[in-house]
Every structure is written in structure tokens, then in C-alpha cells.
CSV table of C-alpha atoms in Angstrom, one decimal:
chain,number,residue,atom,x,y,z
A,11,ASP,CA,0.0,0.0,0.0
A,12,GLN,CA,2.2,2.8,-1.3
A,13,GLN,CA,0.3,5.9,-0.4
A,14,VAL,CA,3.4,8.1,-1.0
A,15,LYS,CA,5.5,7.3,-4.0
A,16,GLN,CA,8.9,8.6,-5.2
A,17,ASN,CA,9.3,7.0,-8.6
A,18,SER,CA,12.9,8.0,-9.1
A,19,PRO,CA,15.2,6.0,-6.9
A,20,SER,CA,18.2,8.2,-7.9
A,21,LEU,CA,19.1,11.5,-9.5
A,22,SER,CA,22.4,12.9,-10.5
A,23,VAL,CA,22.8,16.7,-10.9
A,24,GLN,CA,25.8,18.9,-11.6
A,25,GLU,CA,26.8,21.4,-8.9
A,26,GLY,CA,25.2,24.8,-9.5
A,27,ARG,CA,22.2,23.3,-11.4
A,28,ILE,CA,18.7,22.8,-10.2
A,29,SER,CA,17.7,19.5,-8.6
A,30,ILE,CA,14.0,18.5,-8.9
A,31,LEU,CA,12.7,15.7,-6.7
A,32,ASN,CA,9.2,14.5,-7.3
A,33,CYS,CA,6.6,12.8,-5.1
A,34,ASP,CA,3.1,11.5,-5.7
A,35,TYR,CA,0.5,10.6,-3.2
A,36,THR,CA,-2.8,8.8,-3.4
A,37,ASN,CA,-4.6,9.5,-0.1
A,38,SER,CA,-6.7,12.7,-0.5
A,39,MET,CA,-6.9,13.0,3.3
A,40,PHE,CA,-3.2,14.0,3.5
A,41,ASP,CA,-3.1,17.6,4.6
A,42,TYR,CA,0.5,18.4,5.3
A,43,PHE,CA,3.7,17.4,3.4
A,44,LEU,CA,7.3,17.4,4.4
A,45,TRP,CA,10.7,16.8,2.9
A,46,TYR,CA,13.4,15.1,4.9
A,47,LYS,CA,17.1,14.6,4.0
A,48,LYS,CA,18.9,11.6,5.3
A,49,TYR,CA,22.5,10.6,5.4
A,50,PRO,CA,23.6,7.0,6.0
A,51,ALA,CA,23.4,5.9,9.6
A,52,GLU,CA,21.7,9.1,10.7
A,53,GLY,CA,18.1,10.1,11.3
A,54,PRO,CA,16.0,12.0,8.8
A,55,THR,CA,16.6,15.8,9.0
A,56,PHE,CA,13.7,18.1,8.3
A,57,LEU,CA,14.1,20.3,5.3
A,58,ILE,CA,10.9,22.1,4.4
A,59,SER,CA,7.1,21.6,4.7
A,60,ILE,CA,3.9,22.7,3.1
A,61,SER,CA,0.3,22.8,4.2
A,62,SER,CA,-2.4,21.8,1.7
A,63,ILE,CA,-3.8,25.4,1.7
A,64,LYS,CA,-0.6,26.6,0.0
A,65,ASP,CA,0.9,25.7,-3.4
A,66,LYS,CA,4.4,26.9,-2.7
A,67,ASN,CA,6.8,27.3,0.2
A,68,GLU,CA,10.3,28.6,-0.1
A,69,ASP,CA,13.2,28.5,2.3
A,70,GLY,CA,16.5,29.6,1.0
A,71,ARG,CA,17.7,27.3,-1.7
A,72,PHE,CA,14.7,24.9,-1.1
A,73,THR,CA,11.3,25.4,-2.6
A,74,VAL,CA,8.4,22.9,-2.3
A,75,PHE,CA,5.5,23.0,-4.8
A,76,LEU,CA,2.2,21.3,-4.2
A,77,ASN,CA,-0.4,20.5,-6.9
A,78,LYS,CA,-3.3,19.1,-5.0
A,79,SER,CA,-5.4,18.3,-8.0
A,80,ALA,CA,-2.6,16.1,-9.4
A,81,LYS,CA,-1.7,14.8,-5.9
A,82,HIS,CA,1.9,15.7,-6.7
A,83,LEU,CA,4.6,17.7,-4.9
A,84,SER,CA,8.2,18.5,-5.8
A,85,LEU,CA,11.3,19.8,-4.1
A,86,HIS,CA,13.5,22.2,-6.0
A,87,ILE,CA,17.0,22.8,-4.8
A,88,VAL,CA,18.8,25.6,-6.5
A,89,PRO,CA,21.7,25.9,-6.8
A,90,SER,CA,22.6,22.3,-5.9
A,91,GLN,CA,25.7,21.8,-3.8
A,92,PRO,CA,27.9,18.7,-3.2
A,93,GLY,CA,26.7,18.7,0.4
A,94,ASP,CA,23.2,18.2,-0.8
A,95,SER,CA,24.1,14.6,-1.8
A,96,ALA,CA,21.9,12.4,0.4
A,97,VAL,CA,18.6,10.5,0.3
A,98,TYR,CA,15.5,12.7,0.2
A,99,PHE,CA,12.2,11.4,1.6
A,100,CYS,CA,8.9,12.9,0.9
A,101,ALA,CA,6.4,12.4,3.8
A,102,ALA,CA,2.7,13.2,4.3
A,103,SER,CA,0.4,13.4,7.3
A,104,GLY,CA,-3.3,14.0,7.9
A,105,GLU,CA,-4.8,17.1,9.4
A,106,GLY,CA,-2.8,18.4,12.2
A,107,GLY,CA,0.7,18.0,10.8
A,108,THR,CA,2.9,16.1,13.1
A,109,ALA,CA,0.1,15.5,15.5
A,110,SER,CA,-0.6,12.7,13.0
A,111,LYS,CA,1.8,10.0,11.9
A,112,LEU,CA,4.0,10.5,8.9
A,113,THR,CA,3.8,8.3,5.8
A,114,PHE,CA,7.1,8.2,4.0
A,115,GLY,CA,8.0,7.6,0.4
A,116,THR,CA,10.7,5.3,-0.6
A,117,GLY,CA,13.3,8.0,-1.1
A,118,THR,CA,15.4,9.5,-3.9
A,119,ARG,CA,19.1,9.4,-3.7
A,120,LEU,CA,20.5,12.7,-4.9
A,121,GLN,CA,24.1,12.9,-6.1
A,122,VAL,CA,25.5,16.3,-6.8
A,123,THR,CA,28.6,16.1,-8.9
A,124,LEU,CA,31.4,18.6,-9.4
B,32,GLU,CA,19.7,23.7,18.9
B,33,PRO,CA,17.5,21.2,20.7
B,34,GLU,CA,17.7,17.6,19.4
B,35,VAL,CA,16.2,14.2,19.9
B,36,THR,CA,18.8,11.8,21.3
B,37,GLN,CA,18.7,8.0,21.2
B,38,THR,CA,20.6,5.3,23.0
B,39,PRO,CA,22.3,3.0,22.3
B,40,SER,CA,23.4,3.7,18.7
B,41,HIS,CA,23.8,0.0,18.0
B,42,GLN,CA,22.3,-2.9,19.9
B,43,VAL,CA,23.0,-6.6,19.1
B,44,THR,CA,20.7,-9.1,20.7
B,45,GLN,CA,19.9,-12.8,20.5
B,46,MET,CA,16.6,-13.9,19.1
B,47,GLY,CA,14.0,-14.2,21.8
B,48,GLN,CA,15.6,-11.6,24.1
B,49,GLU,CA,14.0,-8.4,25.3
B,50,VAL,CA,15.4,-5.0,24.2
B,51,ILE,CA,14.7,-1.5,25.3
B,52,LEU,CA,15.5,1.4,23.0
B,53,ARG,CA,15.7,4.7,24.7
B,54,CYS,CA,15.0,8.2,23.5
B,55,VAL,CA,15.0,11.7,25.0
B,56,PRO,CA,12.6,13.9,22.9
B,57,ILE,CA,12.9,17.6,22.7
B,58,SER,CA,11.8,19.0,26.0
B,59,ASN,CA,8.7,21.1,25.1
B,60,HIS,CA,7.3,18.7,22.5
B,61,LEU,CA,4.0,16.9,23.2
B,62,TYR,CA,3.9,14.2,20.5
B,63,PHE,CA,6.3,11.3,20.4
B,64,TYR,CA,6.8,8.6,17.8
B,65,TRP,CA,8.7,5.5,16.9
B,66,TYR,CA,9.5,4.7,13.3
B,67,ARG,CA,11.7,2.0,11.8
B,68,GLN,CA,13.6,1.4,8.6
B,69,ILE,CA,14.5,-2.0,7.5
B,70,LEU,CA,17.6,-2.0,5.3
B,71,GLY,CA,16.8,-0.8,1.8
B,72,GLN,CA,13.2,-0.1,2.6
B,73,LYS,CA,11.2,3.0,3.5
B,74,VAL,CA,10.8,4.6,6.9
B,75,GLU,CA,7.7,3.0,8.5
B,76,PHE,CA,5.5,4.3,11.3
B,77,LEU,CA,5.2,2.2,14.4
B,78,VAL,CA,3.4,4.1,17.1
B,79,SER,CA,2.5,7.6,18.3
B,80,PHE,CA,2.2,8.7,21.9
B,81,TYR,CA,0.4,11.7,23.3
B,82,ASN,CA,-0.8,12.7,26.7
B,83,ASN,CA,0.7,9.6,28.3
B,84,GLU,CA,-1.0,7.1,26.0
B,85,ILE,CA,-0.8,5.6,22.6
B,86,SER,CA,-2.7,7.7,20.1
B,87,GLU,CA,-2.1,5.5,17.1
B,88,LYS,CA,-0.2,2.3,16.2
B,89,SER,CA,0.5,0.5,13.0
B,90,GLU,CA,-0.1,-3.2,12.4
B,91,ILE,CA,3.6,-3.8,12.9
B,92,PHE,CA,3.2,-2.7,16.5
B,93,ASP,CA,1.9,-6.0,17.9
B,94,ASP,CA,1.8,-7.3,21.4
B,95,GLN,CA,5.6,-7.8,21.4
B,96,PHE,CA,6.0,-4.0,21.3
B,97,SER,CA,5.3,-1.5,24.1
B,98,VAL,CA,6.2,2.1,24.7
B,99,GLU,CA,6.5,4.0,27.9
B,100,ARG,CA,7.3,7.5,29.1
B,101,PRO,CA,8.5,6.6,32.6
B,102,ASP,CA,9.5,10.2,33.6
B,103,GLY,CA,9.2,13.6,32.1
B,104,SER,CA,12.1,13.2,29.7
B,105,ASN,CA,12.6,9.6,28.5
B,106,PHE,CA,10.5,7.7,25.9
B,107,THR,CA,11.2,4.0,25.5
B,108,LEU,CA,10.4,1.3,23.0
B,109,LYS,CA,10.5,-2.3,24.4
B,110,ILE,CA,10.4,-5.4,22.2
B,111,ARG,CA,9.6,-8.3,24.4
B,112,SER,CA,10.9,-11.2,22.4
B,113,THR,CA,12.9,-10.2,19.4
B,114,LYS,CA,12.7,-11.9,16.1
B,115,LEU,CA,15.2,-11.8,13.2
B,116,GLU,CA,12.9,-9.6,11.2
B,117,ASP,CA,13.0,-6.9,13.9
B,118,SER,CA,16.5,-6.1,12.7
B,119,ALA,CA,16.2,-2.5,11.5
B,120,MET,CA,17.1,1.1,12.3
B,121,TYR,CA,14.7,2.5,14.9
B,122,PHE,CA,14.0,6.2,15.0
B,123,CYS,CA,12.4,8.2,17.7
B,124,ALA,CA,10.8,11.5,16.8
B,125,SER,CA,9.0,14.3,18.6
B,126,GLY,CA,6.8,17.1,17.4
B,127,GLY,CA,5.3,20.2,18.8
B,128,GLY,CA,1.8,19.6,17.4
B,129,TRP,CA,-0.3,21.0,14.6
B,130,ASN,CA,1.5,21.9,11.4
B,131,THR,CA,4.9,21.7,12.9
B,132,GLU,CA,7.7,19.4,11.7
B,133,ALA,CA,8.7,16.2,13.6
B,134,PHE,CA,12.4,16.0,14.6
B,135,PHE,CA,14.1,12.7,14.4
B,136,GLY,CA,16.9,11.2,16.5
B,137,GLN,CA,19.9,9.6,14.9
B,138,GLY,CA,18.5,6.2,15.3
B,139,THR,CA,19.4,2.9,17.0
B,140,ARG,CA,20.5,0.1,14.8
B,141,LEU,CA,19.0,-3.1,16.2
B,142,THR,CA,20.6,-6.4,15.0
B,143,VAL,CA,18.9,-9.6,16.0
B,144,VAL,CA,21.1,-12.7,15.6
């Protein structure tokens, strides 16, 4: 039961270019969406979130876009840096944000090359 | 910056033994969670805890699992009789509530042999 899907297991981008990571979801009850970054042997680190009442949220180099009708969100990183190389997880929760459990996607491994 | 801390970082146990994984959530947070990640798979929800009781649990969280907040700071996950398939990274998380992000600890790698 994959309610949150990240169809690209990996992505390679040159330093300075834009990285676009995609995520699709099936559960229309999801109300709050988050992106986490994860290094090996560490816990997920929160990056950015968006509520379903918005279609865009920006924080420095990171922008998340939400298309509710398509049940799709994306994370844009610009410019990409070598330190951005990690696994990125999309996560979704019901009404109340982290008062509800998070359902994670399978992750996309981003590699930023020099 | 406040953080969620977990101990131990790595636990090796024999099948059938009990283990307790420990977490210290961020002090002013109200919602506490355990998640796990089996190698190569996605992060899965196990249980959420609020107001000193379980608020939600997944089907993974069967009778072998229990959680406790024995004092004002610690949050523990106990597995009563470990199985080989319990081998995974276990993550504790805490959150402040509505529309706030959950912060994760660095994880405990549990290896059942």
C-alpha cells in the first residue's frame, strides 16, 4: 500500500544546477507534506514543509511545490551543492501536521557532482 | 539547537531476548513517535504517543512491542521477544503539534542474531 511514492530512486545533478525531486500521493486525506534529508546511519533531517492550503513554500535554496489536484509535490534545490548529496524522503500526514503520523515515500538518492 | 537523542546507537541481541530502546525527545514537545527502517526499505510508522497514552499504532506494533514515558524526559520502546525480522534502524521522533515538523533522533541500529 504505497500511499506516498517517489518514482525516481536516484538522481544525479551537476553542482550549481537545479535538482528537482518528485513525489506523488494517493490519499486525499493528506493535509501536510514534508521533505526530509537523510545521510547513511543518521536520522531524517527536516528540510521544508507545506500545508495543503498553499501551493508553494520557499526556504533559502529549497522550494516545495504542491499540486493538490494532481496529488503531486516536488522539491526544488537551486543551486545544488555537493553537500546536498543524500537520500531525500517525501512524507505526508493527515490534518494536524505532526500531530498525525507521517507516511514516507521510498526516497530518492541525490548525487550532486562537481 | 534542541535535538532528539537515542541510545544505544547500536544494539545486538539474540533472538527471543528483550530489548529496550531509549529516547530523549525535545523537552517542550508533546507528541512522540517511533519509526523503523529495514535496510533498503522506507521509513515506517510504528506508534505515536500523546498525553501519556498511545494515540495510534500500526499493524507492525503488535503485542511484542510496548512504549513508555517513565518520567518527564525519556521515551522508550520495548520489544519483548525479538525476532530476526525486527532487525532495523529504529528512529524516535518528537513534534510540537499542529503543522509543525517532527524532529528525528539519529537512530538505534538493532541487529537480532
